[in-house]
Short mmCIF file of N, CA and C in Angstrom, two decimals:
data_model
loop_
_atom_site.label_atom_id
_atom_site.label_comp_id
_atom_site.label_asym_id
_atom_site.label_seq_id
_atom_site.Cartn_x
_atom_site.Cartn_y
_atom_site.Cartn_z
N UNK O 1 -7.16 -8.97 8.77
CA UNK O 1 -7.87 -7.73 8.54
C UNK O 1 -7.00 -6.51 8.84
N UNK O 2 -6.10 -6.77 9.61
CA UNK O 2 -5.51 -5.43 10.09
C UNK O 2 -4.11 -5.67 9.19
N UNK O 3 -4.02 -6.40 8.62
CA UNK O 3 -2.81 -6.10 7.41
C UNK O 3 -3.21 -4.71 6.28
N UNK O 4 -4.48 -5.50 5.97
CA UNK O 4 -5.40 -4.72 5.23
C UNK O 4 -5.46 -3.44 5.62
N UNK O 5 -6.06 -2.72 6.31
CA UNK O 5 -6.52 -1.57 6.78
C UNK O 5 -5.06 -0.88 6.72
N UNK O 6 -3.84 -1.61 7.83
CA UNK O 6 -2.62 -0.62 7.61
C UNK O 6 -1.86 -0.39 6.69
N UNK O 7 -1.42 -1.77 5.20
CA UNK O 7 -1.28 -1.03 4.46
C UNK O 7 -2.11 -0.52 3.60
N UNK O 8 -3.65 0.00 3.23
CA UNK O 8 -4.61 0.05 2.72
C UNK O 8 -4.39 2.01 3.23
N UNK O 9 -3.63 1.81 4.55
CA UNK O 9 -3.95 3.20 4.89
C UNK O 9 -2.24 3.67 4.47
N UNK O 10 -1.47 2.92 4.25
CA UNK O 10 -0.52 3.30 4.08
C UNK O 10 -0.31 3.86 2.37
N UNK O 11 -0.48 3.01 1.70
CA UNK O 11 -0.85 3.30 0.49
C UNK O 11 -1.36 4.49 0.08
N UNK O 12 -2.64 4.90 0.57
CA UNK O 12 -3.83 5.69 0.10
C UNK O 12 -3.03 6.96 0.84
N UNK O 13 -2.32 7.25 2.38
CA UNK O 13 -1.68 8.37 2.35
C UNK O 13 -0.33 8.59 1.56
N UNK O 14 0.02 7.92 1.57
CA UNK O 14 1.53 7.85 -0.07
C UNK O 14 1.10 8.98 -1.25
N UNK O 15 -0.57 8.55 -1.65
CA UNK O 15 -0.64 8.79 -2.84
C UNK O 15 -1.85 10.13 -2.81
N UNK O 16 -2.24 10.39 -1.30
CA UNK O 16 -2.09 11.94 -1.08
C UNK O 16 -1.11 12.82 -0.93
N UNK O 17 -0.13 12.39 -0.24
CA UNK O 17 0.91 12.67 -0.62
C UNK O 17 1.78 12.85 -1.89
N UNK O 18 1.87 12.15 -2.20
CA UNK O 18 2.63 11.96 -4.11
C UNK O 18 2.03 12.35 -5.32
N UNK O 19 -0.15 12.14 -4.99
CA UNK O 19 -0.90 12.01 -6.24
C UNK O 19 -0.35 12.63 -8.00
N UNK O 20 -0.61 14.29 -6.81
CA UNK O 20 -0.39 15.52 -8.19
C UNK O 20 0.96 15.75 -8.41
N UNK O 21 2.36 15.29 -7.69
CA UNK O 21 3.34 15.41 -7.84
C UNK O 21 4.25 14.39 -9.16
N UNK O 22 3.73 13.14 -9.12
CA UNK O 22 4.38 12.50 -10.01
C UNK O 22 3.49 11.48 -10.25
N UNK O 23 3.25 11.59 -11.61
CA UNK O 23 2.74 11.02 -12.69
C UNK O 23 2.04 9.60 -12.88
N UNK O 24 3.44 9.03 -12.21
CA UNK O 24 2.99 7.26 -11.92
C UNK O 24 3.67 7.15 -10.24
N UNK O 25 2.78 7.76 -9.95
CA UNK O 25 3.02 7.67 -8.30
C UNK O 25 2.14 6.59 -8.09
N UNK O 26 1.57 6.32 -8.65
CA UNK O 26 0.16 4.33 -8.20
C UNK O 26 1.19 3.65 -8.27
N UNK O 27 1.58 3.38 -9.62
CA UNK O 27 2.79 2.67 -9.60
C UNK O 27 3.80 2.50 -8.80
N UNK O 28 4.67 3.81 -8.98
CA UNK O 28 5.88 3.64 -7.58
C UNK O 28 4.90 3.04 -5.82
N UNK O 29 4.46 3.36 -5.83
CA UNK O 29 3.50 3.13 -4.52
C UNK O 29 3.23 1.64 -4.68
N UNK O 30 2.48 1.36 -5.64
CA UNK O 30 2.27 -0.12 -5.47
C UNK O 30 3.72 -1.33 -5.48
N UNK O 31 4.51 -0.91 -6.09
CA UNK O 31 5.88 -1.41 -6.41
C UNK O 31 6.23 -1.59 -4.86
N UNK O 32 6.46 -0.36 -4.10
CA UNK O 32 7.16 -0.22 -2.95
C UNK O 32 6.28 -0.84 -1.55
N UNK O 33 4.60 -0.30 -1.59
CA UNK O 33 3.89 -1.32 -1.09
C UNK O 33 4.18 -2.62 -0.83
N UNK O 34 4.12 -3.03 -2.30
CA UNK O 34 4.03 -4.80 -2.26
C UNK O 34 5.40 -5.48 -2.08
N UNK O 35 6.51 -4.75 -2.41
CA UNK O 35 8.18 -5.18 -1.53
C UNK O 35 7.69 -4.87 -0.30
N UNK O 36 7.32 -3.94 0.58
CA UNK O 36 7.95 -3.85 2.24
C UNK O 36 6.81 -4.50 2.96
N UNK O 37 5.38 -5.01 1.95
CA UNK O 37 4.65 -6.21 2.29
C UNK O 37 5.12 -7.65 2.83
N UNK O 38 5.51 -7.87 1.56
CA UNK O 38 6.07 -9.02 1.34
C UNK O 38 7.49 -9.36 2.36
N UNK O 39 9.15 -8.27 2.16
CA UNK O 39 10.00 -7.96 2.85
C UNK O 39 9.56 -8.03 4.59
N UNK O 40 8.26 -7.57 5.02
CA UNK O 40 8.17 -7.68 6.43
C UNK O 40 7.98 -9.27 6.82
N UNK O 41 7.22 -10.34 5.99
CA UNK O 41 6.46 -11.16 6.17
C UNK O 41 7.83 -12.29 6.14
N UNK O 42 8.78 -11.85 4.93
CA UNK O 42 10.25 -12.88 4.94
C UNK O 42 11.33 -12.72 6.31
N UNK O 43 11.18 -11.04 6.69
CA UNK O 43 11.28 -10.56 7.82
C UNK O 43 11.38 -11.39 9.18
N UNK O 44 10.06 -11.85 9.39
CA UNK O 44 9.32 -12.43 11.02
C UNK O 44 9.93 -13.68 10.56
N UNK O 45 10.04 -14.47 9.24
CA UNK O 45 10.73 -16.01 9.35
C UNK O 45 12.19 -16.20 9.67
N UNK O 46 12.71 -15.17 8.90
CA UNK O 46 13.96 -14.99 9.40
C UNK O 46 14.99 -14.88 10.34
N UNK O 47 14.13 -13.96 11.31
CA UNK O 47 14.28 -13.30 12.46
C UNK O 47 13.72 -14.41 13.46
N UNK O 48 14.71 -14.66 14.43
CA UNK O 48 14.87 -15.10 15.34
C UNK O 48 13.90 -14.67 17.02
N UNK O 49 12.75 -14.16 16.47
CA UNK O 49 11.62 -13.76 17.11
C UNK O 49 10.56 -13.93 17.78
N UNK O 50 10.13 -15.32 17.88
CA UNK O 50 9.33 -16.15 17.65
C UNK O 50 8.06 -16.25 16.97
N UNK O 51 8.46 -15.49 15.66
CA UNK O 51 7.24 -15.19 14.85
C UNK O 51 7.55 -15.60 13.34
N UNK O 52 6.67 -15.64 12.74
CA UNK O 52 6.54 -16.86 11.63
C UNK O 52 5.83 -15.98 10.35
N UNK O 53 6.50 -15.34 9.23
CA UNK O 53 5.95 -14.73 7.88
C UNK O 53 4.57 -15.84 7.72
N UNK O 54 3.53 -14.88 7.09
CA UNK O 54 2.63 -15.66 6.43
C UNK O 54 2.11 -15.37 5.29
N UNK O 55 1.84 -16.01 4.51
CA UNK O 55 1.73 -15.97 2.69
C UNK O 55 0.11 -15.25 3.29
N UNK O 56 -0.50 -15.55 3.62
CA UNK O 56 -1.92 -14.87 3.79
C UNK O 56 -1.68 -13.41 4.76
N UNK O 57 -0.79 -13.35 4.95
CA UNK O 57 -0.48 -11.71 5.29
C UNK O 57 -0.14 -10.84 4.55
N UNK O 58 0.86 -11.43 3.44
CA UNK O 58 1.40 -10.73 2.68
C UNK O 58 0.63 -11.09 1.56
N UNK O 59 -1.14 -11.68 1.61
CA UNK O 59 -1.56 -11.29 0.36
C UNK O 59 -2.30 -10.53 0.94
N UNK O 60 -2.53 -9.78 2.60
CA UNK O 60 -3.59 -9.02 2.76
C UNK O 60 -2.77 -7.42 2.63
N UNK O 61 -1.66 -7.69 2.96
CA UNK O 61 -0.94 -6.53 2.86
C UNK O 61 -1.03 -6.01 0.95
N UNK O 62 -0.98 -7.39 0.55
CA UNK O 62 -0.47 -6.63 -1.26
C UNK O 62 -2.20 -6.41 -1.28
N UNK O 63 -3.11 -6.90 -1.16
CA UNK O 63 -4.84 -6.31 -1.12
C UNK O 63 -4.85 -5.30 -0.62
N UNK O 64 -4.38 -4.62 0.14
CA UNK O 64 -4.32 -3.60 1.15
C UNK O 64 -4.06 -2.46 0.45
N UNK O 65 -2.85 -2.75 0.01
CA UNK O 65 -2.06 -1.56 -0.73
C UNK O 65 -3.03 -1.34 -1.82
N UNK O 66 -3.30 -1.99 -2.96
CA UNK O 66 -4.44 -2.14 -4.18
C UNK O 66 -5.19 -1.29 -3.54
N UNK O 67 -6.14 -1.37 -2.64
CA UNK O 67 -7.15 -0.84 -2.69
C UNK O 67 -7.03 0.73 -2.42
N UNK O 68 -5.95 0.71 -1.89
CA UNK O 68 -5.38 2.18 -0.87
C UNK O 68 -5.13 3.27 -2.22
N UNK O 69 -4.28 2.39 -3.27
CA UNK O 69 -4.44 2.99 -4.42
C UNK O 69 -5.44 3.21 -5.20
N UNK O 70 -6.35 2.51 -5.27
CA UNK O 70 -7.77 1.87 -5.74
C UNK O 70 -8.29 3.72 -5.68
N UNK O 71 -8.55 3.18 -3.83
CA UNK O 71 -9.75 4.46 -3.38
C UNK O 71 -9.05 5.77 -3.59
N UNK O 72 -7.46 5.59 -4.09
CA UNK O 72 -7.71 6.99 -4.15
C UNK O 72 -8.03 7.78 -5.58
N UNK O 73 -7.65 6.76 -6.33
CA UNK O 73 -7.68 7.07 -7.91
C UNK O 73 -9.21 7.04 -8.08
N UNK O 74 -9.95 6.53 -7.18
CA UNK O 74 -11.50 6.77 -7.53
C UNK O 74 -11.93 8.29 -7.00
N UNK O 75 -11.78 8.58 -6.01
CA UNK O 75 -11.77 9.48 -5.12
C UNK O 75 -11.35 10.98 -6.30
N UNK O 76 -10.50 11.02 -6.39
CA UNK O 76 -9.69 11.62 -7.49
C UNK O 76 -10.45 12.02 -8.82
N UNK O 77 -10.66 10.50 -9.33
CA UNK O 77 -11.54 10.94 -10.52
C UNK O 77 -12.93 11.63 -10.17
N UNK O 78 -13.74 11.49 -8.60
CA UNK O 78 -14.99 11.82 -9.11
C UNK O 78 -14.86 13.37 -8.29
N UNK O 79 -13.42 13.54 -7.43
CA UNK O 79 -13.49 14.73 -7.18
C UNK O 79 -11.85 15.37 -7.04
N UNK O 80 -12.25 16.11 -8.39
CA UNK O 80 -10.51 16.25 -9.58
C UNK O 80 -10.33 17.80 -8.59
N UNK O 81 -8.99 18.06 -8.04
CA UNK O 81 -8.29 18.97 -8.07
C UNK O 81 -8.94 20.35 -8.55
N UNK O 82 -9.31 21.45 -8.13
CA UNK O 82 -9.88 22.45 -8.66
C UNK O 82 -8.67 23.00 -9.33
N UNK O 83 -8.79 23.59 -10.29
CA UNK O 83 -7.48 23.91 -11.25
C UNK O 83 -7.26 25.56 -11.40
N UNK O 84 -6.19 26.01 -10.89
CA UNK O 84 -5.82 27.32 -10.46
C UNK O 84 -5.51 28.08 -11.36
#
């Protein structure tokens, strides 16, 4: 659950950040999301840590990110930018 929520929150501030600036910022976001998802999880196996990547982390992390993008593109559509 807490894969979820952090990148879910990581995501969704990216793309307050980025939204109105570039175009296919979901995209770049989800791209980069779901590498440093995945990259952390190959990470902990690698690493000599005593911690162990898990395929169910790094599908809560790539769920995470989705939704982060999700809520904001909903968010967005039902409350658009007042236009100057």
């Amino acid at each position: 659950m807490i894969h979820f929520v952090l990148f879910g929150a990581f995501a969704g501030l990216w793309m307050v950040a980025l939204g109105d600036s570039l175009r296919r910022a979901g995209l770049y976001i989800l791209v980069l999301g779901l590498g440093y998802g995945i990259l952390t999880e190959v990470a902990q196996t690698l690493m000599d840590g005593g911690r162990q990547g898990d395929p169910m982390d790094a599908l809560a992390n790539a769920v995470g990110v989705l939704a982060g993008v999700g809520a904001f593109k909903l968010w967005r559509h039902y409350h658009p930018e007042p236009q100057a």
